[in-house]
Short mmCIF file of C-alpha atoms in Angstrom, two decimals:
data_model
loop_
_atom_site.label_atom_id
_atom_site.label_comp_id
_atom_site.label_asym_id
_atom_site.label_seq_id
_atom_site.Cartn_x
_atom_site.Cartn_y
_atom_site.Cartn_z
CA UNK U 236 10.72 -11.53 28.77
CA UNK U 237 11.33 -10.58 25.09
CA UNK U 238 8.51 -8.03 25.19
CA UNK U 239 9.98 -6.54 28.40
CA UNK U 240 13.39 -6.29 26.81
CA UNK U 241 11.95 -4.62 23.66
CA UNK U 242 10.01 -2.16 25.81
CA UNK U 243 13.12 -1.35 27.84
CA UNK U 244 15.13 -0.89 24.63
CA UNK U 245 12.49 1.41 23.19
CA UNK U 246 12.46 3.40 26.45
CA UNK U 247 16.23 3.77 26.35
CA UNK U 248 16.05 4.88 22.74
CA UNK U 249 13.35 7.38 23.58
CA UNK U 250 15.48 8.80 26.36
CA UNK U 251 18.44 9.13 24.03
CA UNK U 252 16.28 10.80 21.37
CA UNK U 253 14.83 13.17 23.98
CA UNK U 254 18.28 14.17 25.08
CA UNK U 255 19.20 15.01 21.47
CA UNK U 256 16.02 16.99 21.05
CA UNK U 257 16.25 19.49 23.90
CA UNK U 258 16.44 22.34 21.40
CA UNK U 259 13.78 21.22 18.87
CA UNK U 260 10.01 21.71 18.78
CA UNK U 261 9.22 18.13 17.61
CA UNK U 262 7.14 16.16 20.11
CA UNK U 263 8.70 13.07 21.71
CA UNK U 264 8.76 10.27 19.19
CA UNK U 265 6.37 7.29 19.65
CA UNK U 266 6.91 4.24 17.45
CA UNK U 267 3.83 3.33 15.44
CA UNK U 268 1.83 6.25 16.86
CA UNK U 269 0.75 9.36 14.90
CA UNK U 270 2.73 12.53 15.46
CA UNK U 271 -0.49 14.52 15.99
CA UNK U 272 -3.37 13.76 18.36
CA UNK U 273 -6.03 11.70 16.60
CA UNK U 274 -8.85 12.64 18.95
CA UNK U 275 -9.40 15.94 17.17
CA UNK U 276 -10.22 16.64 13.49
CA UNK U 277 -7.30 19.14 13.28
CA UNK U 278 -4.85 16.50 14.62
CA UNK U 279 -6.05 13.94 12.06
CA UNK U 280 -5.95 16.58 9.33
CA UNK U 281 -2.27 17.33 10.04
CA UNK U 282 -1.51 13.63 10.26
CA UNK U 283 -3.06 12.91 6.86
CA UNK U 284 -1.29 15.84 5.28
CA UNK U 285 1.84 13.86 5.98
CA UNK U 286 0.34 10.64 4.60
CA UNK U 287 -0.71 12.30 1.30
CA UNK U 288 2.48 14.41 0.91
CA UNK U 289 3.36 13.86 -2.81
CA UNK U 290 7.06 14.44 -2.06
CA UNK U 291 7.14 10.94 -0.63
CA UNK U 292 6.61 9.63 -4.19
CA UNK U 293 10.21 10.65 -4.91
CA UNK U 294 11.75 8.80 -1.95
CA UNK U 295 14.43 6.44 -3.21
CA UNK U 296 14.71 2.78 -2.31
CA UNK U 297 17.84 3.53 -0.32
CA UNK U 298 16.14 6.29 1.65
CA UNK U 299 13.21 3.98 2.41
CA UNK U 300 15.57 1.29 3.73
CA UNK U 301 17.38 3.86 5.82
CA UNK U 302 14.05 5.02 7.29
CA UNK U 303 12.92 1.47 8.14
CA UNK U 304 16.32 0.66 9.66
CA UNK U 305 16.24 3.80 11.78
CA UNK U 306 12.87 2.73 13.18
CA UNK U 307 14.19 -0.77 13.83
CA UNK U 308 17.19 0.73 15.68
CA UNK U 309 14.84 2.76 17.80
CA UNK U 310 12.67 -0.25 18.56
CA UNK U 311 15.70 -2.29 19.72
CA UNK U 312 17.42 0.57 21.59
CA UNK U 313 20.42 0.78 19.25
CA UNK U 314 20.00 4.32 17.92
CA UNK U 315 23.15 6.19 16.97
CA UNK U 316 23.93 9.18 19.20
CA UNK U 317 22.56 12.50 18.00
CA UNK U 318 19.41 11.13 16.24
CA UNK U 319 16.58 13.65 16.76
CA UNK U 320 12.85 13.28 17.19
CA UNK U 321 12.40 15.12 13.92
CA UNK U 322 14.50 12.49 12.12
CA UNK U 323 12.49 9.70 13.66
CA UNK U 324 9.12 11.30 12.78
CA UNK U 325 10.41 11.84 9.22
CA UNK U 326 11.40 8.21 8.95
CA UNK U 327 8.01 7.04 10.19
CA UNK U 328 6.27 9.40 7.72
CA UNK U 329 8.20 7.85 4.84
CA UNK U 330 7.40 4.33 6.01
CA UNK U 331 3.67 5.03 6.49
CA UNK U 332 3.38 6.73 3.11
CA UNK U 333 4.98 3.89 1.17
CA UNK U 334 4.46 0.61 3.05
CA UNK U 335 1.11 -1.02 3.91
CA UNK U 336 0.59 -1.01 7.67
CA UNK U 337 -0.60 -4.68 7.76
CA UNK U 338 1.72 -6.32 5.23
CA UNK U 339 4.74 -3.99 5.27
CA UNK U 340 4.84 -4.33 1.49
CA UNK U 341 5.30 -1.37 -0.85
CA UNK U 342 2.12 0.04 -2.30
CA UNK U 343 2.31 0.70 -6.06
CA UNK U 344 2.93 4.46 -6.54
CA UNK U 345 -0.32 5.46 -8.34
CA UNK U 346 -2.39 3.70 -5.67
CA UNK U 347 -0.77 5.24 -2.59
CA UNK U 348 -2.71 8.00 -0.80
CA UNK U 349 0.26 10.27 -1.62
CA UNK U 350 -0.30 9.52 -5.32
CA UNK U 351 -4.06 9.98 -5.23
CA UNK U 352 -3.99 13.66 -6.14
CA UNK U 353 -1.23 13.67 -8.77
CA UNK U 354 -2.60 10.62 -10.55
CA UNK U 355 -6.31 11.37 -9.94
CA UNK U 356 -6.45 15.04 -11.03
CA UNK U 357 -6.27 14.29 -14.78
CA UNK U 358 -9.19 11.88 -14.36
CA UNK U 359 -11.25 14.55 -12.51
CA UNK U 360 -10.55 17.02 -15.33
CA UNK U 361 -11.81 14.42 -17.82
CA UNK U 362 -14.98 13.78 -15.77
CA UNK U 363 -15.78 17.50 -15.77
CA UNK U 364 -15.22 18.17 -19.49
CA UNK U 365 -18.29 19.88 -21.02
CA UNK U 366 -20.36 18.42 -23.82
CA UNK U 367 -19.54 14.79 -23.03
CA UNK U 368 -20.53 12.11 -25.51
CA UNK U 369 -21.80 8.68 -24.41
CA UNK U 370 -18.40 7.19 -25.26
CA UNK U 371 -16.40 9.81 -23.29
CA UNK U 372 -18.76 9.52 -20.28
CA UNK U 373 -18.26 5.72 -20.23
CA UNK U 374 -14.46 6.09 -20.65
CA UNK U 375 -13.90 8.62 -17.84
CA UNK U 376 -16.22 6.85 -15.43
CA UNK U 377 -14.46 3.53 -16.21
CA UNK U 378 -11.02 5.10 -15.68
CA UNK U 379 -12.08 6.83 -12.42
CA UNK U 380 -13.62 3.74 -10.88
CA UNK U 381 -10.65 1.61 -12.06
CA UNK U 382 -8.32 3.94 -10.23
CA UNK U 383 -10.61 4.06 -7.17
CA UNK U 384 -10.86 0.25 -7.10
CA UNK U 385 -7.09 -0.14 -7.09
CA UNK U 386 -6.66 2.55 -4.38
CA UNK U 387 -9.35 0.90 -2.24
CA UNK U 388 -7.73 -2.50 -2.67
CA UNK U 389 -4.23 -1.33 -2.07
CA UNK U 390 -5.14 0.52 1.13
CA UNK U 391 -7.60 -2.06 2.53
CA UNK U 392 -7.32 -3.80 5.85
CA UNK U 393 -5.07 -6.67 4.87
CA UNK U 394 -5.02 -8.69 8.13
CA UNK U 395 -6.90 -11.44 6.22
CA UNK U 396 -5.87 -12.82 2.83
CA UNK U 397 -8.10 -11.90 -0.13
CA UNK U 398 -8.19 -13.99 -3.34
CA UNK U 399 -7.81 -12.36 -6.72
CA UNK U 400 -11.31 -13.50 -7.68
CA UNK U 401 -12.79 -11.20 -5.01
CA UNK U 402 -10.88 -8.25 -6.51
CA UNK U 403 -12.14 -9.02 -9.97
CA UNK U 404 -15.76 -9.37 -8.82
CA UNK U 405 -15.62 -6.14 -6.83
CA UNK U 406 -13.89 -4.29 -9.70
CA UNK U 407 -16.52 -5.33 -12.25
CA UNK U 408 -19.38 -4.48 -9.97
CA UNK U 409 -17.93 -0.99 -9.14
CA UNK U 410 -17.25 -0.12 -12.75
CA UNK U 411 -20.65 -1.37 -14.03
CA UNK U 412 -22.50 0.57 -11.29
CA UNK U 413 -20.55 3.82 -11.95
CA UNK U 414 -20.99 3.73 -15.70
CA UNK U 415 -24.69 2.79 -15.45
CA UNK U 416 -25.48 5.64 -13.05
CA UNK U 417 -23.53 8.24 -15.05
CA UNK U 418 -25.01 7.24 -18.40
CA UNK U 419 -28.53 7.02 -16.94
CA UNK U 420 -28.30 10.51 -15.43
CA UNK U 421 -26.94 11.90 -18.69
CA UNK U 422 -29.81 10.38 -20.64
CA UNK U 423 -32.34 11.87 -18.20
CA UNK U 424 -30.80 15.30 -18.56
CA UNK U 425 -30.84 15.06 -22.39
CA UNK U 426 -34.54 14.15 -22.32
CA UNK U 427 -35.47 17.04 -19.97
CA UNK U 428 -37.16 19.22 -22.57
CA UNK U 429 -37.93 22.05 -20.10
CA UNK U 430 -34.21 22.88 -19.68
CA UNK U 431 -32.72 25.52 -21.83
CA UNK U 432 -29.45 24.52 -23.62
CA UNK U 433 -27.44 26.63 -21.14
CA UNK U 434 -29.23 25.11 -18.11
CA UNK U 435 -28.82 21.60 -19.54
CA UNK U 436 -25.06 22.13 -19.96
CA UNK U 437 -24.80 23.37 -16.36
CA UNK U 438 -26.77 20.43 -14.96
CA UNK U 439 -24.66 18.01 -17.05
CA UNK U 440 -21.58 19.38 -15.32
CA UNK U 441 -22.98 18.29 -11.95
CA UNK U 442 -23.92 14.76 -13.15
CA UNK U 443 -20.51 13.33 -12.24
CA UNK U 444 -20.99 13.97 -8.49
CA UNK U 445 -24.04 11.76 -7.79
CA UNK U 446 -22.67 9.15 -10.23
CA UNK U 447 -19.26 9.10 -8.58
CA UNK U 448 -20.51 9.34 -4.97
CA UNK U 449 -22.93 6.42 -5.31
CA UNK U 450 -20.45 4.36 -7.30
CA UNK U 451 -17.75 5.05 -4.66
CA UNK U 452 -19.91 3.41 -2.07
CA UNK U 453 -20.39 0.38 -4.27
CA UNK U 454 -16.68 0.38 -4.99
CA UNK U 455 -15.67 0.33 -1.32
CA UNK U 456 -18.17 -2.29 -0.38
CA UNK U 457 -17.47 -4.60 -3.32
CA UNK U 458 -13.70 -4.23 -3.21
CA UNK U 459 -13.58 -5.00 0.49
CA UNK U 460 -16.51 -7.36 0.79
CA UNK U 461 -14.17 -10.07 2.03
CA UNK U 462 -13.67 -8.14 5.23
CA UNK U 463 -17.39 -8.47 5.97
CA UNK U 464 -17.25 -12.20 5.41
CA UNK U 465 -14.02 -12.95 7.27
CA UNK U 466 -13.87 -10.08 9.81
CA UNK U 467 -10.85 -7.95 10.59
CA UNK U 468 -8.32 -8.12 13.44
CA UNK U 469 -8.91 -6.04 16.55
CA UNK U 470 -6.09 -5.18 18.98
CA UNK U 471 -5.98 -4.16 22.63
CA UNK U 472 -4.21 -1.08 23.93
CA UNK U 473 -0.84 -2.85 23.94
CA UNK U 474 -1.16 -3.90 20.29
CA UNK U 475 -1.92 -7.55 21.12
CA UNK U 476 -4.36 -9.43 18.83
CA UNK U 477 -7.69 -9.99 20.57
CA UNK U 478 -9.56 -11.68 17.73
CA UNK U 479 -11.33 -11.22 14.40
CA UNK U 480 -14.55 -9.22 14.25
CA UNK U 481 -17.16 -8.88 11.51
CA UNK U 482 -18.84 -6.05 13.40
CA UNK U 483 -15.57 -4.05 13.41
CA UNK U 484 -15.33 -4.78 9.66
CA UNK U 485 -18.80 -3.20 9.13
CA UNK U 486 -17.74 -0.12 11.07
CA UNK U 487 -14.48 0.09 9.02
CA UNK U 488 -16.37 -0.13 5.71
CA UNK U 489 -19.05 2.35 6.80
CA UNK U 490 -16.43 4.92 7.89
CA UNK U 491 -14.50 4.45 4.63
CA UNK U 492 -17.64 4.68 2.50
CA UNK U 493 -18.60 8.00 4.19
CA UNK U 494 -15.23 9.48 3.34
CA UNK U 495 -15.76 8.42 -0.30
CA UNK U 496 -19.06 10.32 -0.38
CA UNK U 497 -17.54 13.43 1.15
CA UNK U 498 -14.39 13.27 -1.03
CA UNK U 499 -15.98 14.07 -4.47
CA UNK U 500 -18.13 16.93 -3.08
CA UNK U 501 -15.53 19.70 -3.39
CA UNK U 502 -13.87 17.99 -6.34
CA UNK U 503 -16.90 17.69 -8.57
CA UNK U 504 -19.16 20.45 -7.24
CA UNK U 505 -16.82 23.41 -6.76
CA UNK U 506 -15.02 23.37 -10.14
CA UNK U 507 -18.28 23.56 -12.18
CA UNK U 508 -19.39 26.57 -10.09
CA UNK U 509 -16.01 28.27 -10.35
CA UNK U 510 -15.62 27.54 -14.09
CA UNK U 511 -19.15 28.79 -14.91
CA UNK U 512 -18.05 32.15 -13.41
CA UNK U 513 -14.55 32.19 -14.92
CA UNK U 514 -15.86 31.43 -18.38
CA UNK U 515 -17.67 34.77 -18.42
CA UNK U 516 -14.51 36.71 -17.83
CA UNK U 517 -13.00 38.75 -20.70
CA UNK U 518 -9.71 36.87 -20.40
CA UNK U 519 -11.13 33.37 -21.04
CA UNK U 520 -13.65 34.57 -23.61
CA UNK U 521 -10.80 36.15 -25.55
CA UNK U 522 -8.52 33.16 -25.05
CA UNK U 523 -10.62 29.99 -25.00
CA UNK U 524 -7.48 27.84 -25.26
CA UNK U 525 -6.86 28.71 -21.58
CA UNK U 526 -10.08 26.98 -20.48
CA UNK U 527 -8.57 23.48 -20.08
CA UNK U 528 -5.38 24.64 -18.20
CA UNK U 529 -7.48 26.85 -15.91
CA UNK U 530 -9.98 24.02 -15.27
CA UNK U 531 -7.05 21.68 -14.51
CA UNK U 532 -5.70 24.08 -11.90
CA UNK U 533 -9.11 24.58 -10.33
CA UNK U 534 -9.59 20.76 -10.13
CA UNK U 535 -6.10 20.32 -8.65
CA UNK U 536 -6.83 22.90 -5.95
CA UNK U 537 -10.22 21.30 -5.12
CA UNK U 538 -8.67 17.80 -5.02
CA UNK U 539 -5.85 19.01 -2.75
CA UNK U 540 -8.41 20.44 -0.34
CA UNK U 541 -10.89 17.63 -0.47
CA UNK U 542 -8.68 14.61 0.11
CA UNK U 543 -7.17 15.51 3.49
CA UNK U 544 -10.54 16.88 4.71
CA UNK U 545 -12.39 13.65 3.76
CA UNK U 546 -9.97 11.09 5.10
CA UNK U 547 -9.58 13.13 8.36
CA UNK U 548 -13.21 12.46 9.28
CA UNK U 549 -12.12 9.27 11.11
CA UNK U 550 -8.77 8.06 12.47
CA UNK U 551 -7.14 5.25 10.49
CA UNK U 552 -6.77 3.20 13.67
CA UNK U 553 -10.32 3.44 14.90
CA UNK U 554 -11.46 2.59 18.45
CA UNK U 555 -14.58 0.69 19.42
CA UNK U 556 -15.91 -0.54 22.78
CA UNK U 557 -15.77 -4.29 23.29
CA UNK U 558 -19.45 -4.29 24.35
CA UNK U 559 -20.39 -3.40 20.78
CA UNK U 560 -18.51 -6.42 19.33
CA UNK U 561 -19.11 -10.17 19.36
CA UNK U 562 -19.34 -11.78 22.83
CA UNK U 563 -16.25 -13.87 22.20
CA UNK U 564 -14.24 -10.69 21.54
CA UNK U 565 -15.45 -9.04 24.81
CA UNK U 566 -14.58 -12.21 26.73
CA UNK U 567 -11.11 -12.44 25.19
CA UNK U 568 -9.79 -9.20 26.71
CA UNK U 569 -10.06 -7.09 29.87
CA UNK U 570 -9.72 -3.90 27.82
CA UNK U 571 -12.84 -1.70 27.62
CA UNK U 572 -11.99 -0.70 24.03
CA UNK U 573 -10.07 -2.24 21.12
CA UNK U 574 -8.68 -0.71 17.92
CA UNK U 575 -8.76 -1.80 14.30
CA UNK U 576 -7.28 -0.54 11.01
CA UNK U 577 -10.23 0.86 9.07
CA UNK U 578 -8.09 1.31 5.94
CA UNK U 579 -7.99 4.48 3.85
#
């Protein structure tokens, strides 16, 4: 009865919002659903542009409370007259950008997806600095994987509790793997006698990509290994809990790991190519002090392009057929498919 009443209230609120939106282009609001279709890459791309919008970093506590309250009013059918679909979509965007979908707790600002580019760009610039020493290579790889570890943990599937010891183990494993790979590749390049100094410098600039890509996979797996052991919650089409699945957890980690391989491609491959061309221009040769600011802008542009493209490869709420899951999951529901939060 309570579920029926809530559904009726939401339907009434939707009707009220639709009446107030006759003159707007915003689609009809759906609570907890993305504004854009998630079946296409373009729809997911537009959805994640909202999720990573850095303007949400400046949302005040009061504005967040207002957004959450507006969504609660919609859910219970108590919306004020005149509330538009655009206002409801804006409120949901704020909530999704700041609060974790499983715990409804605030994600620390540097570890939100909306903070990934502003807080991650200085690290990318550091990774791509030319003529790296052993100490600087270790430092920037450590800082990068520390940031990645915290982002992975903060945006994980949190339907199951995870002890702090798991975080520490995963963090140490991710950092050690990243630093080992980066240092090892740098040593190999230095010992490659057949490279000219110019070629060696160019190759060194590309070392961060294989180091970061392989370490990112280790980072995701190690930081979220608890999901593989415990499983993650899967839901039917009505949002009801069906059970906990280790197979769905494997799919979630595989999808997330693939995005972490794609993500550094434009960030760590394009800037070295662009900078190798820009450094030959008369402007930068006459004004070498501009090299670092120009490289920072190039990295920022590459990061801004890469992040939404990478995380749009898969929907956050992924769908899987019950026949692919554990027999007890298939028996527990009549639905042909179930959904799970793969994390970001």
